[in-house]
mmCIF file of C-alpha atoms in Angstrom:
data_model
loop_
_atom_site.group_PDB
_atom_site.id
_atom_site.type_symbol
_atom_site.label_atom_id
_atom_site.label_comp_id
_atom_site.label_asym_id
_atom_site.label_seq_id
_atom_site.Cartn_x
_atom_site.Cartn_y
_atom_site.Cartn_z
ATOM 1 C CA UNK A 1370 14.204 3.984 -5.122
ATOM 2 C CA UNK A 1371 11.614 1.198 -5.568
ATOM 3 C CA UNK A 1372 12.634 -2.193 -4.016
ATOM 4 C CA UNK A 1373 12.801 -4.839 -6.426
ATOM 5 C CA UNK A 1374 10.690 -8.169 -6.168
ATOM 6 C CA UNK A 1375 11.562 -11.388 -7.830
ATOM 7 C CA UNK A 1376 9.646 -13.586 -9.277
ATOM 8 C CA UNK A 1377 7.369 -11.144 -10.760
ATOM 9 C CA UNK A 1378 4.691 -13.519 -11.135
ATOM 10 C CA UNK A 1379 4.429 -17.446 -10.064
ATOM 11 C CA UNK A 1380 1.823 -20.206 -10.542
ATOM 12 C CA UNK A 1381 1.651 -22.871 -7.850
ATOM 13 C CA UNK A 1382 -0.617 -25.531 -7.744
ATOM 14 C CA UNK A 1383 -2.511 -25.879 -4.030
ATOM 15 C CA UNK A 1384 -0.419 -27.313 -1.425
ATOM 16 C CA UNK A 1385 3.033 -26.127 -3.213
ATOM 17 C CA UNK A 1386 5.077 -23.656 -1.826
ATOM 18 C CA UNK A 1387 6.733 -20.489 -2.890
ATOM 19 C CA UNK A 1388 9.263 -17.732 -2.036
ATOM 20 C CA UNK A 1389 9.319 -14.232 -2.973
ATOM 21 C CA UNK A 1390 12.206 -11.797 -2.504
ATOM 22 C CA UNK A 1391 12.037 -7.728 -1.800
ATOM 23 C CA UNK A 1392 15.401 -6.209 -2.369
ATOM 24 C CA UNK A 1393 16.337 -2.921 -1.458
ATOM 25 C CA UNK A 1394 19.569 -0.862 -2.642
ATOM 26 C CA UNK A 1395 19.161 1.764 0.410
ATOM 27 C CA UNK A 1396 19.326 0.652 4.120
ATOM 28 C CA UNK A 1397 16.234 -0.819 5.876
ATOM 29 C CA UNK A 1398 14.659 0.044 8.916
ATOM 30 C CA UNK A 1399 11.794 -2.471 8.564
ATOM 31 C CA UNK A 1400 10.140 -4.632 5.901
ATOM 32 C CA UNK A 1401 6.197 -4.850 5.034
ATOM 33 C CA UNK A 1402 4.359 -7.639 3.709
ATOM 34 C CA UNK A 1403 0.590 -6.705 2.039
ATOM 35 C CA UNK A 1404 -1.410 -9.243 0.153
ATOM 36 C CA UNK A 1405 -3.557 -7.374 -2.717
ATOM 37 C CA UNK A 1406 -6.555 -9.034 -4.056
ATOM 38 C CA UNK A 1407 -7.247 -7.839 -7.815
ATOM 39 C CA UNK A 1408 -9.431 -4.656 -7.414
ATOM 40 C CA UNK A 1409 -9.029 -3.993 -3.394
ATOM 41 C CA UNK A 1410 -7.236 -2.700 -0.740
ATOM 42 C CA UNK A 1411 -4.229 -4.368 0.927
ATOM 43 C CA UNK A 1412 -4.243 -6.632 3.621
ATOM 44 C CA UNK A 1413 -1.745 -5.803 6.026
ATOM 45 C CA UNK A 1414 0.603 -9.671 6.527
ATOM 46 C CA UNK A 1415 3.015 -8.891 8.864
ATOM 47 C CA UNK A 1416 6.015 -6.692 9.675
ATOM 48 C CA UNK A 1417 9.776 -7.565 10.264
ATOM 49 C CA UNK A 1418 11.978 -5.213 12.068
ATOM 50 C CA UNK A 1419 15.641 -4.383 12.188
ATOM 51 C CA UNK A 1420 17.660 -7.306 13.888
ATOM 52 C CA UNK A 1421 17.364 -9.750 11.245
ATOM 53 C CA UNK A 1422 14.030 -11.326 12.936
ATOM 54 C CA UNK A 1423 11.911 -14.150 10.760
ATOM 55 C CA UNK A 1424 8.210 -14.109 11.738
ATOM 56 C CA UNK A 1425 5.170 -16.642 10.804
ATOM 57 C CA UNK A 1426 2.093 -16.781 11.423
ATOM 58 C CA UNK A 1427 -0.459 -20.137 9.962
ATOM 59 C CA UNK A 1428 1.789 -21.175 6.621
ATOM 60 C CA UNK A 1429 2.882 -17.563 5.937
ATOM 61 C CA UNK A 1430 5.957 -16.619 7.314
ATOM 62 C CA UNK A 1431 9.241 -13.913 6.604
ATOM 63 C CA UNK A 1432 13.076 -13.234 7.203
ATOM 64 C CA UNK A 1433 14.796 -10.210 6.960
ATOM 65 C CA UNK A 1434 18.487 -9.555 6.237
ATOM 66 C CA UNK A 1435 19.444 -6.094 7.089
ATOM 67 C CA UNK A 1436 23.065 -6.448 5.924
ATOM 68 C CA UNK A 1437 22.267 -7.521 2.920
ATOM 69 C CA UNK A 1438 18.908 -5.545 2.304
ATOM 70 C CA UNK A 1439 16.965 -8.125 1.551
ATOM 71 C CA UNK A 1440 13.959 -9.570 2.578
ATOM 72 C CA UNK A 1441 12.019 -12.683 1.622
ATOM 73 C CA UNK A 1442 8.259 -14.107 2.052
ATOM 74 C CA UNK A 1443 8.043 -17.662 2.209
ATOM 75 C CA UNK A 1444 4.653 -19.311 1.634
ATOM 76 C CA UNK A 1445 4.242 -23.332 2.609
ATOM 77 C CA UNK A 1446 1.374 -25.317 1.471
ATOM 78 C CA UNK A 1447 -0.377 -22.725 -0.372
ATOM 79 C CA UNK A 1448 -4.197 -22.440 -0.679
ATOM 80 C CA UNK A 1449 -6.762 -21.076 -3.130
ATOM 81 C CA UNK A 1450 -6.932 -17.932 -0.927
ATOM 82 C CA UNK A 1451 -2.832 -17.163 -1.307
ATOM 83 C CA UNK A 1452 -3.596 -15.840 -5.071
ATOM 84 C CA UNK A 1453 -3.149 -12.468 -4.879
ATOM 85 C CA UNK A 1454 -0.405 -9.547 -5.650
ATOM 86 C CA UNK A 1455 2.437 -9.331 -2.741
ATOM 87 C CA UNK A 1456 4.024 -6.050 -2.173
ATOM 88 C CA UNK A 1457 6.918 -5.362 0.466
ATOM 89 C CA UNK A 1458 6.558 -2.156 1.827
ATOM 90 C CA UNK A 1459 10.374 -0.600 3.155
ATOM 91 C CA UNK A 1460 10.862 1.506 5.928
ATOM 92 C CA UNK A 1461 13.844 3.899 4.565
ATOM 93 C CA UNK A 1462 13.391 6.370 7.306
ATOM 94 C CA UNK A 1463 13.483 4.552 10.426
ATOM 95 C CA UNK A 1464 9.921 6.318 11.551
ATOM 96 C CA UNK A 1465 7.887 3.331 9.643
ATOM 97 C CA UNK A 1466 5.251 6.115 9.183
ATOM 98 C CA UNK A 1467 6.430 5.664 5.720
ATOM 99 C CA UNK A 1468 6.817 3.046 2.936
ATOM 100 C CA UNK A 1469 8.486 2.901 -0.263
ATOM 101 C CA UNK A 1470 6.287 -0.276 -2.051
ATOM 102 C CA UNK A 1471 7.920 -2.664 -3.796
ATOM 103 C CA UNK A 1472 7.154 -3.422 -7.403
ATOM 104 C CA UNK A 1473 5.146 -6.959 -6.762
ATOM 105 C CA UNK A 1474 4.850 -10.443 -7.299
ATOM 106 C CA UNK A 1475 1.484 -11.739 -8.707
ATOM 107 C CA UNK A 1476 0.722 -15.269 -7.327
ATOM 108 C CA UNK A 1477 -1.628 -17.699 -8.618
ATOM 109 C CA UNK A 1478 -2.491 -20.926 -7.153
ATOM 110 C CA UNK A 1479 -4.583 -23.493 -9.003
ATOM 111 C CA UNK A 1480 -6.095 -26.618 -8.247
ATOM 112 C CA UNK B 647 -10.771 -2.797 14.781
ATOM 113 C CA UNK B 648 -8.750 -0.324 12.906
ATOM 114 C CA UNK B 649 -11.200 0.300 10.076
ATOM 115 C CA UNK B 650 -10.691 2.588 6.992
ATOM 116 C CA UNK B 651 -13.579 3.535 4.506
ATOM 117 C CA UNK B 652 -13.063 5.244 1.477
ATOM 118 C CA UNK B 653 -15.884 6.842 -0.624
ATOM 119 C CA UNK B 654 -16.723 7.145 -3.306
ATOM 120 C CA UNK B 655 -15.750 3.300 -4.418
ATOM 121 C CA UNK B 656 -15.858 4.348 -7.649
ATOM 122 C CA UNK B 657 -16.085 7.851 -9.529
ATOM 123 C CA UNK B 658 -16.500 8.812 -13.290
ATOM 124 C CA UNK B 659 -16.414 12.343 -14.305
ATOM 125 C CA UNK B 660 -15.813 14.981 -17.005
ATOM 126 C CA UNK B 661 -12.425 16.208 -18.066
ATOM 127 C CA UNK B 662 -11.671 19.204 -16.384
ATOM 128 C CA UNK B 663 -14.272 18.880 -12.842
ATOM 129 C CA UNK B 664 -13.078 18.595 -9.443
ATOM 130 C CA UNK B 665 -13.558 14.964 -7.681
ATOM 131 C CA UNK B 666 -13.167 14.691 -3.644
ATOM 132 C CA UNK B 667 -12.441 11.055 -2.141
ATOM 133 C CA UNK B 668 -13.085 10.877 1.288
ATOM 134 C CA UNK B 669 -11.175 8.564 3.808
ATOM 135 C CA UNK B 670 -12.472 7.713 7.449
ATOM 136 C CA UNK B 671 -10.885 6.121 10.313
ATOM 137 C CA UNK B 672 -13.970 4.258 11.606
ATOM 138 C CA UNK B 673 -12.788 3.211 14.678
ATOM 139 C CA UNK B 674 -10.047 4.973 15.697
ATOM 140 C CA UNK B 675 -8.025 8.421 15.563
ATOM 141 C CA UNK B 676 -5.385 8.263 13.119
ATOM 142 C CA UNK B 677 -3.254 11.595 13.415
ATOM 143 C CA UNK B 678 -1.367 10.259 9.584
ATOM 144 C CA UNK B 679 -3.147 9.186 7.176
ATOM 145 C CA UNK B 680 -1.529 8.306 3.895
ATOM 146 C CA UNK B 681 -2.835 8.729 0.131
ATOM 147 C CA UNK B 682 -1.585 6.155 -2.574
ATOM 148 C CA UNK B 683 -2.331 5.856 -6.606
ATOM 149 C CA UNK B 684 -2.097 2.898 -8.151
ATOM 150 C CA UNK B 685 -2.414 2.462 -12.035
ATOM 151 C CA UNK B 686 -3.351 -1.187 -13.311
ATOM 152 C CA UNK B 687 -0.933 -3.912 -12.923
ATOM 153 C CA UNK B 688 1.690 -1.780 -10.941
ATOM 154 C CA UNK B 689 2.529 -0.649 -7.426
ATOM 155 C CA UNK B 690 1.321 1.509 -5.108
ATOM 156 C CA UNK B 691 2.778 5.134 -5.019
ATOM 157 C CA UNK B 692 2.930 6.797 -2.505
ATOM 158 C CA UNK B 693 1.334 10.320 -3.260
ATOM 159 C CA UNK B 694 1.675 12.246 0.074
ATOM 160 C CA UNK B 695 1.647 12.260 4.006
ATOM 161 C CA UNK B 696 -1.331 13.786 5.474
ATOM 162 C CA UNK B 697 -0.861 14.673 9.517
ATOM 163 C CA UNK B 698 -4.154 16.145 11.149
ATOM 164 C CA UNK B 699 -4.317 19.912 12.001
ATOM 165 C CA UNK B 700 -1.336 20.754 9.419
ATOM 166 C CA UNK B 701 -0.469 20.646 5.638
ATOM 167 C CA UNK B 702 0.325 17.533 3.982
ATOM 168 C CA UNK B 703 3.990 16.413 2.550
ATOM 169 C CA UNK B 704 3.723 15.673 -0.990
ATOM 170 C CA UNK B 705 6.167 13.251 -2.718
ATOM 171 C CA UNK B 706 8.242 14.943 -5.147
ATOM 172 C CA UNK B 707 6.176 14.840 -8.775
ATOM 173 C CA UNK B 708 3.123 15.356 -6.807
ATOM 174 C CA UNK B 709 1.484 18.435 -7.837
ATOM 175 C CA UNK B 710 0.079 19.871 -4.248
ATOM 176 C CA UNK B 711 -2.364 22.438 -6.443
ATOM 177 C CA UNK B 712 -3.831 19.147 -8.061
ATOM 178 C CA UNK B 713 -4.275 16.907 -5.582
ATOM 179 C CA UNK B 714 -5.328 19.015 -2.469
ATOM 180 C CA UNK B 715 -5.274 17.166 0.302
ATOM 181 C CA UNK B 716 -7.342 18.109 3.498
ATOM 182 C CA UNK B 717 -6.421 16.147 7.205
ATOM 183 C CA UNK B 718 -9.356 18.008 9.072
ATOM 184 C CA UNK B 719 -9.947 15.835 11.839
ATOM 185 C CA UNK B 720 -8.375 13.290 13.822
ATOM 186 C CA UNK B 721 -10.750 10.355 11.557
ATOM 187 C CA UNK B 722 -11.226 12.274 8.001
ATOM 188 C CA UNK B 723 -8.680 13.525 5.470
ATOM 189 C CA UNK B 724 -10.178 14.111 2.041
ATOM 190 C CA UNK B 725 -8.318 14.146 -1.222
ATOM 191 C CA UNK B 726 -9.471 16.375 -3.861
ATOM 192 C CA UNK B 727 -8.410 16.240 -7.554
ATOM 193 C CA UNK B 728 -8.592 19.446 -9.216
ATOM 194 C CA UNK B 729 -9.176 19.894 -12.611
ATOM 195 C CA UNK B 730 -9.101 16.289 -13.536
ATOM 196 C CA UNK B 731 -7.730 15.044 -16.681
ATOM 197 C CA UNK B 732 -8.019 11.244 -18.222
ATOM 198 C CA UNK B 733 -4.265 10.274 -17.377
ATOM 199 C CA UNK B 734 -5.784 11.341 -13.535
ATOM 200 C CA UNK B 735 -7.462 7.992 -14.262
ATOM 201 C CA UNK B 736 -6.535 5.500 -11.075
ATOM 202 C CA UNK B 737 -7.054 3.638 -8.105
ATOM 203 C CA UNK B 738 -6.339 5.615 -5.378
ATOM 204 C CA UNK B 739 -6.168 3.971 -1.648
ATOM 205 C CA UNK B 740 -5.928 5.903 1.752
ATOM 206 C CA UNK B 741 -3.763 4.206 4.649
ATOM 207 C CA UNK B 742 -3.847 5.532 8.091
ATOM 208 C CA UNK B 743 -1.872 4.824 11.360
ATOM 209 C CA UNK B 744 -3.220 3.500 14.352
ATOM 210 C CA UNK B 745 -1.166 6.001 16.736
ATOM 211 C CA UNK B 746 2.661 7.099 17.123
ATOM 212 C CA UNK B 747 4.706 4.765 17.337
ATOM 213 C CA UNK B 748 2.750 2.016 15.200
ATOM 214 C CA UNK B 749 3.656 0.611 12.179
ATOM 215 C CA UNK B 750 0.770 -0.772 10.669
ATOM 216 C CA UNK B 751 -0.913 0.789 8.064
ATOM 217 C CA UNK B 752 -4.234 0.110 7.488
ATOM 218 C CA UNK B 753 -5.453 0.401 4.149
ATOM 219 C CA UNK B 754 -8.685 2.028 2.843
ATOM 220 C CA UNK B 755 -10.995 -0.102 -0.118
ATOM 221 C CA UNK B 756 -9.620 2.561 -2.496
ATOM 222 C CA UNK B 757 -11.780 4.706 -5.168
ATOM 223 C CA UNK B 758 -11.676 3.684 -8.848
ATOM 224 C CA UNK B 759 -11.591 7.307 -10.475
ATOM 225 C CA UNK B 760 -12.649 7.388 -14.306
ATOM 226 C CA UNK B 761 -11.707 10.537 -16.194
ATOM 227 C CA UNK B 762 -13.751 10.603 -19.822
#
Protein backbone atom coordinates (compact mmCIF):
# COMPACT_ATOMS: atom_id res chain seq x y z
CA UNK A 1 0.00 0.00 0.00
CA UNK A 2 1.23 3.50 -0.96
CA UNK A 3 2.54 5.60 2.01
CA UNK A 4 0.73 8.65 2.48
CA UNK A 5 2.41 12.23 2.42
CA UNK A 6 0.99 15.29 3.99
CA UNK A 7 0.94 18.36 2.94
CA UNK A 8 0.41 17.52 -0.58
CA UNK A 9 1.69 20.66 -1.77
CA UNK A 10 3.27 23.84 0.23
CA UNK A 11 4.48 27.34 -0.76
CA UNK A 12 7.26 28.84 1.33
CA UNK A 13 8.79 31.93 0.78
CA UNK A 14 12.97 31.68 0.80
CA UNK A 15 14.42 31.34 4.11
CA UNK A 16 11.06 29.67 5.68
CA UNK A 17 10.95 26.33 6.69
CA UNK A 18 8.81 23.33 6.16
CA UNK A 19 7.97 19.74 7.23
CA UNK A 20 6.66 16.96 5.31
CA UNK A 21 5.36 13.66 6.68
CA UNK A 22 5.50 9.92 4.92
CA UNK A 23 3.19 7.60 6.71
CA UNK A 24 3.09 4.09 6.28
CA UNK A 25 0.24 1.54 7.48
CA UNK A 26 2.73 -1.63 7.07
CA UNK A 27 6.02 -1.94 9.09
CA UNK A 28 9.22 -0.14 7.94
CA UNK A 29 12.50 -1.34 7.40
CA UNK A 30 13.90 1.98 6.13
CA UNK A 31 12.67 5.34 4.81
CA UNK A 32 13.83 7.20 1.42
CA UNK A 33 13.94 10.73 0.74
CA UNK A 34 14.16 11.79 -3.35
CA UNK A 35 13.82 15.34 -4.48
CA UNK A 36 12.11 15.41 -8.14
CA UNK A 37 12.60 18.36 -10.28
CA UNK A 38 9.51 18.80 -12.78
CA UNK A 39 10.47 16.65 -15.87
CA UNK A 40 13.68 14.60 -14.36
CA UNK A 41 14.95 11.96 -12.53
CA UNK A 42 15.19 11.81 -8.72
CA UNK A 43 17.84 12.91 -6.68
CA UNK A 44 18.62 10.51 -4.16
CA UNK A 45 18.45 12.90 -0.30
CA UNK A 46 19.22 10.60 2.15
CA UNK A 47 18.20 7.35 3.85
CA UNK A 48 17.03 6.59 7.50
CA UNK A 49 17.23 3.16 8.85
CA UNK A 50 15.47 1.11 11.45
CA UNK A 51 16.37 2.39 15.06
CA UNK A 52 14.55 5.51 14.98
CA UNK A 53 17.82 7.51 13.65
CA UNK A 54 17.33 11.45 12.45
CA UNK A 55 19.94 12.39 9.81
CA UNK A 56 20.92 15.99 8.20
CA UNK A 57 22.95 16.99 6.01
CA UNK A 58 23.36 21.31 4.97
CA UNK A 59 19.52 22.53 6.03
CA UNK A 60 17.92 19.21 4.98
CA UNK A 61 17.52 16.84 7.53
CA UNK A 62 14.97 13.55 8.65
CA UNK A 63 13.56 11.41 11.64
CA UNK A 64 12.12 8.23 11.54
CA UNK A 65 9.64 6.60 13.93
CA UNK A 66 9.46 2.95 13.42
CA UNK A 67 6.76 2.37 16.06
CA UNK A 68 4.68 4.58 14.80
CA UNK A 69 5.48 4.24 10.96
CA UNK A 70 6.11 7.43 10.31
CA UNK A 71 8.63 9.41 8.94
CA UNK A 72 9.15 13.14 8.47
CA UNK A 73 11.51 15.57 6.26
CA UNK A 74 12.23 18.71 7.79
CA UNK A 75 13.57 21.53 5.62
CA UNK A 76 15.16 24.88 7.51
CA UNK A 77 15.81 28.00 5.70
CA UNK A 78 14.70 26.96 2.41
CA UNK A 79 16.22 28.16 -0.91
CA UNK A 80 15.13 28.67 -4.52
CA UNK A 81 16.70 25.25 -5.29
CA UNK A 82 14.31 23.26 -2.49
CA UNK A 83 11.22 23.61 -5.12
CA UNK A 84 10.72 20.44 -6.25
CA UNK A 85 8.35 17.17 -5.68
CA UNK A 86 9.49 15.02 -2.41
CA UNK A 87 8.78 11.40 -2.45
CA UNK A 88 9.59 8.91 0.54
CA UNK A 89 10.51 5.78 -0.73
CA UNK A 90 9.63 2.63 2.11
CA UNK A 91 11.52 -0.30 2.56
CA UNK A 92 8.59 -3.00 3.34
CA UNK A 93 10.85 -5.91 2.85
CA UNK A 94 13.76 -5.38 4.92
CA UNK A 95 16.20 -6.04 1.65
CA UNK A 96 15.92 -2.08 0.69
CA UNK A 97 16.41 -3.44 -2.89
CA UNK A 98 12.90 -2.31 -3.01
CA UNK A 99 10.65 0.76 -2.52
CA UNK A 100 7.10 1.36 -2.30
CA UNK A 101 7.02 5.51 -3.26
CA UNK A 102 5.05 7.60 -1.48
CA UNK A 103 2.39 9.72 -3.09
CA UNK A 104 4.38 13.32 -2.83
CA UNK A 105 4.53 16.65 -1.65
CA UNK A 106 5.09 19.43 -4.28
CA UNK A 107 7.13 22.34 -2.74
CA UNK A 108 7.46 25.72 -3.99
CA UNK A 109 9.58 28.37 -2.64
CA UNK A 110 9.32 31.96 -3.82
CA UNK A 111 11.12 34.98 -3.31
CA UNK B 1 30.12 8.17 -9.57
CA UNK B 2 27.20 5.91 -9.79
CA UNK B 3 25.83 7.16 -13.10
CA UNK B 4 22.60 5.99 -14.89
CA UNK B 5 21.69 7.00 -18.58
CA UNK B 6 18.59 6.32 -20.08
CA UNK B 7 17.89 6.61 -23.87
CA UNK B 8 15.93 7.53 -25.68
CA UNK B 9 15.01 10.92 -23.53
CA UNK B 10 12.12 11.11 -25.30
CA UNK B 11 10.12 8.74 -27.80
CA UNK B 12 6.93 9.29 -29.98
CA UNK B 13 5.53 6.50 -31.92
CA UNK B 14 2.54 4.87 -33.66
CA UNK B 15 -0.16 2.95 -31.90
CA UNK B 16 0.53 -0.50 -32.05
CA UNK B 17 4.89 -0.46 -32.68
CA UNK B 18 7.31 -1.76 -30.33
CA UNK B 19 9.56 1.01 -28.38
CA UNK B 20 12.91 -0.22 -26.44
CA UNK B 21 14.36 2.21 -23.61
CA UNK B 22 17.67 1.46 -22.78
CA UNK B 23 19.26 1.98 -19.24
CA UNK B 24 23.15 1.98 -18.53
CA UNK B 25 25.10 1.87 -15.46
CA UNK B 26 27.94 4.16 -16.60
CA UNK B 27 30.19 3.65 -14.02
CA UNK B 28 29.53 0.80 -12.25
CA UNK B 29 27.98 -2.88 -12.27
CA UNK B 30 24.61 -2.87 -10.98
CA UNK B 31 23.40 -6.63 -10.70
CA UNK B 32 19.36 -4.86 -9.99
CA UNK B 33 18.26 -2.50 -11.81
CA UNK B 34 14.76 -1.22 -11.32
CA UNK B 35 12.06 0.11 -13.96
CA UNK B 36 9.46 2.82 -12.77
CA UNK B 37 6.36 4.68 -14.72
CA UNK B 38 5.30 7.69 -13.74
CA UNK B 39 2.14 9.47 -15.23
CA UNK B 40 1.98 13.42 -14.77
CA UNK B 41 1.53 14.82 -11.41
CA UNK B 42 1.71 11.38 -9.56
CA UNK B 43 4.20 8.93 -8.10
CA UNK B 44 6.50 6.70 -9.21
CA UNK B 45 5.39 2.98 -9.69
CA UNK B 46 7.28 0.64 -9.41
CA UNK B 47 6.91 -1.63 -12.60
CA UNK B 48 9.38 -4.54 -11.99
CA UNK B 49 12.80 -5.84 -10.56
CA UNK B 50 15.30 -6.61 -13.12
CA UNK B 51 18.46 -8.89 -11.65
CA UNK B 52 21.25 -9.55 -14.38
CA UNK B 53 21.56 -13.08 -15.94
CA UNK B 54 17.78 -14.01 -14.89
CA UNK B 55 14.10 -12.97 -15.54
CA UNK B 56 12.70 -9.98 -14.07
CA UNK B 57 9.86 -9.82 -11.14
CA UNK B 58 7.02 -7.91 -12.32
CA UNK B 59 4.67 -6.08 -9.87
CA UNK B 60 1.35 -7.49 -9.89
CA UNK B 61 -0.80 -5.47 -12.85
CA UNK B 62 2.30 -5.50 -14.81
CA UNK B 63 1.77 -7.28 -17.94
CA UNK B 64 5.36 -9.23 -18.41
CA UNK B 65 4.28 -9.89 -22.38
CA UNK B 66 4.02 -5.95 -22.63
CA UNK B 67 6.68 -4.66 -21.03
CA UNK B 68 9.61 -7.16 -21.70
CA UNK B 69 12.23 -6.47 -19.77
CA UNK B 70 15.87 -7.63 -20.69
CA UNK B 71 18.91 -7.46 -17.66
CA UNK B 72 21.68 -8.67 -20.20
CA UNK B 73 24.66 -7.47 -18.64
CA UNK B 74 25.97 -6.45 -15.46
CA UNK B 75 25.54 -2.29 -16.85
CA UNK B 76 22.42 -2.63 -19.44
CA UNK B 77 18.84 -3.79 -18.91
CA UNK B 78 16.50 -2.64 -21.66
CA UNK B 79 12.77 -2.25 -21.39
CA UNK B 80 10.73 -2.93 -24.33
CA UNK B 81 7.04 -1.96 -24.78
CA UNK B 82 5.25 -4.16 -27.03
CA UNK B 83 2.52 -3.22 -28.97
CA UNK B 84 2.17 0.21 -27.58
CA UNK B 85 -1.05 1.86 -27.06
CA UNK B 86 -1.73 5.80 -26.11
CA UNK B 87 -2.66 5.04 -22.32
CA UNK B 88 1.25 3.38 -22.62
CA UNK B 89 1.88 7.14 -22.68
CA UNK B 90 4.54 7.94 -19.60
CA UNK B 91 7.61 8.78 -18.05
CA UNK B 92 9.37 5.89 -17.38
CA UNK B 93 12.75 6.04 -15.10
CA UNK B 94 15.33 3.14 -14.54
CA UNK B 95 17.04 2.91 -10.94
CA UNK B 96 19.88 0.64 -10.34
CA UNK B 97 21.87 -0.51 -7.21
CA UNK B 98 25.29 0.13 -6.58
CA UNK B 99 26.04 -3.57 -5.20
CA UNK B 100 24.40 -6.01 -2.48
CA UNK B 101 23.93 -4.75 0.32
CA UNK B 102 23.38 -0.95 -0.77
CA UNK B 103 20.51 0.96 -0.51
CA UNK B 104 20.77 3.68 -2.75
CA UNK B 105 19.10 3.77 -5.79
CA UNK B 106 20.28 5.72 -8.37
CA UNK B 107 17.92 7.00 -10.72
CA UNK B 108 18.11 7.15 -14.56
CA UNK B 109 16.93 10.80 -16.53
CA UNK B 110 13.85 8.77 -17.54
CA UNK B 111 12.28 8.54 -21.26
CA UNK B 112 9.17 10.61 -22.07
CA UNK B 113 7.23 7.94 -24.28
CA UNK B 114 4.40 9.51 -26.59
CA UNK B 115 1.88 7.04 -27.99
CA UNK B 116 -0.30 8.90 -31.02
Amino acid sequence: QQPVQSPQAVILREGEDAVINCSSSKALYSVHWYRQKHGEAPVFLMILLKGGEQKGHDKISASFNEKKQQSSLYLTASQLSYSGTYFCGTDLTGTASKLTFGTGTRLQVTL
Amino acid sequence: GAVVSQHPSWVICKSGTSVKIECRSLDFQATTMFWYRQFPKQSLMLMATSNEGSKATYEQGVEKDKFLINHASLTLSTLTVTSAHPEDSSFYICSALTGIGTYEQYFGPGTRLTVT
